[in-house]
Amino acid sequence: MSKVSAFLRKKPLIASLMILLLVLTAGCSGSNNASQNTGKNQVVKGGTFVYGRPAPVTSFDEYSEITSNNAFAIDKVFEPLVAFNKDGKIGNWLAKSHSISKDGLTYTFVLRDGLKFSNGTDVTAKDAAFSIQQHLIDKGPLAISAQVASIKAKDNKTLVITLKEPYTPFLSELANFSNGILPNNFGGVSEKQFFKKPIGTGPFVVQKWDPAGDLTFVKNKYYWQKGKPYIDKLVYKLIEDDSQAINQLKAGEVNAIESLPLENANELKQNAGTGVLTSGSWSIEQLFFNTLDKHFSDVHVRRALALAIDRPALTKALTFGYAEPANSLLPPAILYNTNKTIKALNFDTNAAKKELAKSAYPHGFSTNLLIASGNSTTAHLAQILQQAGKTIGININIESIELASFRDRFFAYNFSTMINGGQADYPDADSILAFQTDPKGFSKSYWTHYTNNNVTKLLYEGQKTPDGPARAKIYANLQQILADEVPYIPLYYPDVLIGVRSSVKGLVVLPNGSVRFDSVQITK
Amino acid sequence: MIKLSATGGRFKKLSGLSAKIAPSHRWLVRALIRAVSVVFCVVVAVFFIIRIVPGDPAKMILGQYATPQAIESMHHRLGLDLPIWEQFIRFVQNLVTHGDTGTSIVLGTSTRTLIAERAPVTLLLIAMASLLAIIVSIVLATVAATHKNGVLDHLIRILPTVTLGMPIFWVGLLLIIFLSVRLRWFPVGGVGQGLGGMLYSLMLPAITVAFAHIPTLVRSLRTQMLEVLESDFVVTLKAAGIPNRVILVKHVLRNSALPALMLLGVNISYLIGGTLVVEQVFGIEGIGSLLFSAISNRDFPIIQGIALYCAISVEIISFLVEIASRFLDPRTKGEL
Amino acid sequence: MKSIQLDTQLQENRKGKSLLKKVLNTPPLLWGGMMFALLIGVAVFAPVISPYQPSHQNLFAILQPPSTKHWLGTDQLGRDLFTRVIYAARTDLSIMVLAEVIPFCTGVFLGMLAGYYGKWIDTLITLITDTLIAFPFYLIVIIVAFASGAGQKGIYITFILVGWIVYARVIKGLSASFRKQEWIAAAQTLGIPGVKIILRHLLPNVLPQAVVVLMTDMVGLLVAIVTLGYLGIGIAPPTPDWGTMISDGQSFIATAWWLSAVPGCAVVYTGIALSLVGDGLADIWRRK
């Protein structure tokens, strides 16, 4: 009871305004260490931050993990040479500078001064070389796609990586948590042992860890951003049920929650004492067609269904303003997206009927829509699509099956249409595009089996072309072809939503759904 | 559903077989044999039922973007590439030698350890719910029995009718909304620190679990009490001028606590099942939440372990209840 | 032989004479029956009662509060809540009844077999029921529902697998007690085959009790269907169903509580109706 009443106590208005102002000025003056020192004495330090999460952290193995439950804990312990910020832009992180040779083959990184691991030992270029080399050996689900020729520690501070052929997304790949820097040779222990007690450069150190429950971090006293993190402890509290998490946030039992369903965002916004932080995401909800299917191998059928769907209306109804209707495959948070300029197939029932008339099934047909059960937004979306299909004579049966079975089904191409999401692993446009358009990749154009030689050609060109207008043009063309041939219909880009207590300041939400706690303060 | 009255199957007399043992102990041996064979069937069922479920644990571990090679090597690591009978033999071996159902596929820890870590909360919740159910039921049953056909009696008797159709998760949700979120009497969920905090945070879940059992308990306790109250024995006591209150406390109440406990014991499987669902509603990290995440992750060893430990506890409790009923029931007392 | 005749005669007499009177004399049955009849009536005449289609969406009028146009407001897809609640009665009640048919028949039959023959048949059936009952009920339900895919199929399969147990256990005890009565012994000495005795003479005697169990078990089944809906493995959309409606509405409990309260109350209402009918039938049976 005392816990609850403590949170209910109101702060004097002026004090909270001051703190707000302070955070704002601190935020404006740059995200890195330099300016923070000036306002140091006003920063609220200390305290334990409790973060409610829907799944436990089961492993810290940065090479073999991919799911967010682990990824968003790994990135607190291990940090990469370069990192992306709130807008998905890549900048130096453990490296104080980096350069890419003109031919796109040689990457040179210079480490920051005074970098230390959480056990107090210095970080050298050897450690960095080992970390990336080990990832090349282990591969794992986020294996480096660039063709790496050599990785060398030129001196204590300088790391040089050379590629066999140019691969523009490489820098983006390196920004991934899976390329976090760890001690050379795992500090002398086996790989398995090391990841049980991980040592990295990140702002937090694992203190207590239950792989089926909660995780407690303490601040890394050797952290390179001086004075940070401000909090002493960070607790990842397992709360599997979303409504339970929301209730705990409202009652002040947690400081923030990672999983916030779209339909509950406004409720938290209107509630005194809680709020919502958002960020544009790297994910996109889509309707996928199996292009091997009898009906959906016909491009006119796919186009007809795309024309029959009112994307702005369904986005508004399903996401309460926390998503943007999608036109292009690439989300706005990713460079080279053409969401504003692309010519998409917009809602027009008459055009849809005309398009279907051109197909081999002018009078419509019956088909199946496969969805994973347990998510009410998906279920609602399916019903809206069903209704849309009906208007042009396509009769859609919804087949809702449990997630594990759902994956089995589409892996085996055993579906006609399905609702699923695309998600970039790193900020480069290639991440989503390669996964969804490469018929030779293991994902077979996201299990649609969509094959178009022009698209494949553009995809490979994009990988080799350095960043700039030329690359932008390639991706604009590619996205336009996809919008015309619709192997999948982009529906909307959901925002990343994090539910917070109003007392929380300085939490940074990243477009991959992770958050940065290094500057977070709990202003009672 | 599978909810029984005290007169259900388990109390049937067991007859025949094994003549060599002294007749008075025959039923005990029989009950033991029965319990052991049920446990064996449970082991077989646990192993095979879960394998019928489609969905690949390797894909659940690696996520939907895993390459086929990664999946294959994961299969090998998990021993899922072996023939099914070999997997079964391994399973039984491990069970017999370590009392374990293997290492969790997702969490990498032994199932026995995981269950042992989570069990205290769940057991405490079950104990609290049982205690609460028994106390409330005895009070309500006493009120009903002593005011037979009065207004209170009718109200209490209508209770099971009203609550039967209330889904337990729905009751939990309503309690959270009104008692926790609105009135802030209880924490919304999770488990508090220390014994006091733990007991306090488990109050509302315990009330929810107990809620599902109180109506049935009240109903049979009331009937039992009425039988005693209207028996010749009590009528004689009354005639002898002993005050009602004394009769009630000394003879009626004292004899009703144990039957109530036994009735709960008979429904133990139902009680555990309800607890698992309620844990989910209140975000308690007990056996229930471990089970639900294991099912969706296809974490075979954990599902098997929990099913097995639950089933074995149910068997042990049923066995104890059977023995207790022999001691307490005057009709079977002679056979001991 | 005499007692058999007497028994059946008595039953027929009562049946023909004053069924209505009996019902009128049993208030729980009367009230429960009326409540249930109303429910069935609303379900059957749903298209007449409501001007809307249950799956008709209006994305521009979502989550509206109750009004004269929409008596209970609209849901997240702008569908009329009242219409969906009464159409859901069709779905849930028909599944509830259909899913009970096979478990009821197999359970009663196996119960009679075990009770009448005893010995190894009893041992075997008891072993199976004890094994299944040792598992927490929802553990089995969830695993089977996962295995067979969400939706109605999963519910039917689950109940075919585990639903019969409760009948088998109750009927077994009852049949065993009948077996000891003299009219069964008399029939046996006359050389009437066991199966015939079971179907002709045992069945009519155990059926009333089985029907009483059926009433409460249907409520349990309804609650199970709703719980599966809550866990997200219930009936597939867009078929309206109370369980899915409760869990969909759960997100709006702070802003539009009626979305999950109304279907929840519908479940409770059905539960009250059926258990009153069960109580009433038990009363009549006990009086006899």
PDB file of C-alpha atoms in Angstrom, chain A residues 1 3-4 8 56-59 64-67 140-141 196 210-214 237-241 243-244 247-248 250-253 402-408 410-411 420-423 425 435 442 446-447, chain B residues 53-56 59-69 71 106-109 114 117-118 173 176-177 180-181 184-192 200 280-283 285 289-290 292-293 295-298:
ATOM      1  CA  MET A   1       0.000   0.000   0.000  1.00  0.00           C
ATOM      2  CA  LYS A   3       4.256   1.758  -2.497  1.00  0.00           C
ATOM      3  CA  VAL A   4       1.110   3.001  -4.183  1.00  0.00           C
ATOM      4  CA  LEU A   8       0.450   9.174  -5.779  1.00  0.00           C
ATOM      5  CA  PRO A  56      12.104 -13.233 -20.311  1.00  0.00           C
ATOM      6  CA  VAL A  57      15.739 -12.891 -21.323  1.00  0.00           C
ATOM      7  CA  THR A  58      16.867 -16.417 -22.037  1.00  0.00           C
ATOM      8  CA  SER A  59      20.336 -15.834 -23.475  1.00  0.00           C
ATOM      9  CA  SER A  64      22.910 -16.774 -31.958  1.00  0.00           C
ATOM     10  CA  GLU A  65      19.983 -14.662 -30.725  1.00  0.00           C
ATOM     11  CA  ILE A  66      17.559 -12.616 -32.781  1.00  0.00           C
ATOM     12  CA  THR A  67      14.249 -12.260 -30.931  1.00  0.00           C
ATOM     13  CA  GLY A 140      23.777 -17.337 -36.508  1.00  0.00           C
ATOM     14  CA  PRO A 141      20.459 -15.791 -37.534  1.00  0.00           C
ATOM     15  CA  LYS A 196      26.421 -17.013 -18.995  1.00  0.00           C
ATOM     16  CA  ASP A 210      16.532 -15.845 -13.985  1.00  0.00           C
ATOM     17  CA  PRO A 211      16.210 -17.070 -17.598  1.00  0.00           C
ATOM     18  CA  ALA A 212      12.539 -17.785 -16.948  1.00  0.00           C
ATOM     19  CA  GLY A 213      11.823 -14.634 -15.007  1.00  0.00           C
ATOM     20  CA  ASP A 214      13.310 -11.310 -14.025  1.00  0.00           C
ATOM     21  CA  LYS A 237      10.384  -7.515 -14.873  1.00  0.00           C
ATOM     22  CA  LEU A 238       8.547 -10.275 -16.678  1.00  0.00           C
ATOM     23  CA  ILE A 239       4.861  -9.444 -17.173  1.00  0.00           C
ATOM     24  CA  GLU A 240       3.485 -11.700 -19.855  1.00  0.00           C
ATOM     25  CA  ASP A 241      -0.041 -10.359 -20.010  1.00  0.00           C
ATOM     26  CA  SER A 243      -3.375  -5.759 -19.637  1.00  0.00           C
ATOM     27  CA  GLN A 244      -1.588  -6.854 -16.490  1.00  0.00           C
ATOM     28  CA  ASN A 247      -2.425  -2.079 -14.810  1.00  0.00           C
ATOM     29  CA  GLN A 248       0.946  -2.348 -13.103  1.00  0.00           C
ATOM     30  CA  LYS A 250      -0.975   2.649 -13.821  1.00  0.00           C
ATOM     31  CA  ALA A 251      -0.462   1.543 -10.241  1.00  0.00           C
ATOM     32  CA  GLY A 252       3.176   2.632 -10.396  1.00  0.00           C
ATOM     33  CA  GLU A 253       4.559  -0.850  -9.825  1.00  0.00           C
ATOM     34  CA  GLU A 402      -1.576 -20.771 -33.127  1.00  0.00           C
ATOM     35  CA  LEU A 403       1.766 -19.066 -33.785  1.00  0.00           C
ATOM     36  CA  ALA A 404       4.034 -22.130 -33.918  1.00  0.00           C
ATOM     37  CA  SER A 405       1.690 -23.917 -36.320  1.00  0.00           C
ATOM     38  CA  PHE A 406       1.289 -20.713 -38.306  1.00  0.00           C
ATOM     39  CA  ARG A 407       5.045 -20.592 -38.919  1.00  0.00           C
ATOM     40  CA  ASP A 408       5.097 -24.230 -39.942  1.00  0.00           C
ATOM     41  CA  PHE A 410       3.943 -20.593 -44.270  1.00  0.00           C
ATOM     42  CA  PHE A 411       7.438 -22.080 -44.162  1.00  0.00           C
ATOM     43  CA  ASN A 420       2.431 -11.013 -41.307  1.00  0.00           C
ATOM     44  CA  GLY A 421       4.902  -8.298 -40.527  1.00  0.00           C
ATOM     45  CA  GLY A 422       8.139  -7.213 -42.105  1.00  0.00           C
ATOM     46  CA  GLN A 423      10.857  -5.958 -39.794  1.00  0.00           C
ATOM     47  CA  ASP A 425      17.138  -5.900 -38.509  1.00  0.00           C
ATOM     48  CA  PHE A 435      14.337 -10.503 -47.146  1.00  0.00           C
ATOM     49  CA  PHE A 442      16.166 -18.778 -47.848  1.00  0.00           C
ATOM     50  CA  TYR A 446       9.082 -13.748 -47.722  1.00  0.00           C
ATOM     51  CA  TRP A 447       7.639 -17.127 -48.671  1.00  0.00           C
TER      52      TRP A 447
ATOM     53  CA  VAL B  53       1.125 -31.080 -31.471  1.00  0.00           C
ATOM     54  CA  PRO B  54       2.346 -29.487 -34.695  1.00  0.00           C
ATOM     55  CA  GLY B  55       4.919 -26.706 -34.524  1.00  0.00           C
ATOM     56  CA  ASP B  56       8.655 -27.013 -34.373  1.00  0.00           C
ATOM     57  CA  LYS B  59      11.726 -22.587 -35.144  1.00  0.00           C
ATOM     58  CA  MET B  60      10.349 -21.146 -31.950  1.00  0.00           C
ATOM     59  CA  ILE B  61      13.877 -20.768 -30.572  1.00  0.00           C
ATOM     60  CA  LEU B  62      15.407 -19.305 -33.711  1.00  0.00           C
ATOM     61  CA  GLY B  63      12.499 -17.115 -34.715  1.00  0.00           C
ATOM     62  CA  GLN B  64      10.826 -16.984 -38.069  1.00  0.00           C
ATOM     63  CA  TYR B  65      13.885 -15.724 -39.907  1.00  0.00           C
ATOM     64  CA  ALA B  66      16.060 -18.754 -39.162  1.00  0.00           C
ATOM     65  CA  THR B  67      17.830 -20.487 -42.020  1.00  0.00           C
ATOM     66  CA  PRO B  68      17.102 -24.183 -42.730  1.00  0.00           C
ATOM     67  CA  GLN B  69      20.673 -25.115 -41.757  1.00  0.00           C
ATOM     68  CA  ILE B  71      17.066 -25.324 -37.824  1.00  0.00           C
ATOM     69  CA  VAL B 106      14.459 -22.344 -24.724  1.00  0.00           C
ATOM     70  CA  LEU B 107      15.831 -21.541 -21.287  1.00  0.00           C
ATOM     71  CA  GLY B 108      18.712 -23.989 -21.168  1.00  0.00           C
ATOM     72  CA  THR B 109      18.103 -24.885 -17.523  1.00  0.00           C
ATOM     73  CA  LEU B 114      12.831 -24.387 -13.083  1.00  0.00           C
ATOM     74  CA  GLU B 117      12.060 -22.286  -8.456  1.00  0.00           C
ATOM     75  CA  ARG B 118       8.503 -21.540  -9.456  1.00  0.00           C
ATOM     76  CA  LEU B 173     -10.402  -9.171 -14.205  1.00  0.00           C
ATOM     77  CA  ILE B 176      -8.477  -6.256 -10.500  1.00  0.00           C
ATOM     78  CA  ILE B 177     -10.488  -3.417 -11.963  1.00  0.00           C
ATOM     79  CA  SER B 180      -6.840  -2.858  -7.388  1.00  0.00           C
ATOM     80  CA  VAL B 181      -7.108  -0.232 -10.088  1.00  0.00           C
ATOM     81  CA  ARG B 184      -6.118   0.442  -4.793  1.00  0.00           C
ATOM     82  CA  TRP B 185      -6.639  -2.018  -1.951  1.00  0.00           C
ATOM     83  CA  PHE B 186      -4.403  -4.616  -3.499  1.00  0.00           C
ATOM     84  CA  PRO B 187      -1.453  -4.585  -5.872  1.00  0.00           C
ATOM     85  CA  VAL B 188      -2.484  -5.136  -9.465  1.00  0.00           C
ATOM     86  CA  GLY B 189      -0.286  -8.140  -9.977  1.00  0.00           C
ATOM     87  CA  GLY B 190       3.106  -9.674  -9.556  1.00  0.00           C
ATOM     88  CA  VAL B 191       4.531 -11.025  -6.324  1.00  0.00           C
ATOM     89  CA  GLY B 192       5.689  -8.772  -3.485  1.00  0.00           C
ATOM     90  CA  TYR B 200      -0.425  -9.512   0.556  1.00  0.00           C
ATOM     91  CA  GLN B 280      -1.811 -15.742 -15.914  1.00  0.00           C
ATOM     92  CA  VAL B 281      -4.440 -13.092 -15.156  1.00  0.00           C
ATOM     93  CA  PHE B 282      -2.475 -11.642 -12.220  1.00  0.00           C
ATOM     94  CA  GLY B 283       0.962 -11.874 -13.793  1.00  0.00           C
ATOM     95  CA  GLU B 285       5.530 -15.946 -12.057  1.00  0.00           C
ATOM     96  CA  SER B 289       3.075 -18.700 -16.447  1.00  0.00           C
ATOM     97  CA  LEU B 290       5.966 -21.119 -16.954  1.00  0.00           C
ATOM     98  CA  PHE B 292       1.836 -21.062 -20.838  1.00  0.00           C
ATOM     99  CA  SER B 293       5.089 -19.732 -22.237  1.00  0.00           C
ATOM    100  CA  ILE B 295       3.339 -24.325 -24.568  1.00  0.00           C
ATOM    101  CA  SER B 296       3.668 -21.470 -27.007  1.00  0.00           C
ATOM    102  CA  ASN B 297       7.410 -22.079 -27.318  1.00  0.00           C
ATOM    103  CA  ARG B 298       6.895 -25.818 -27.792  1.00  0.00           C
TER     104      ARG B 298
END
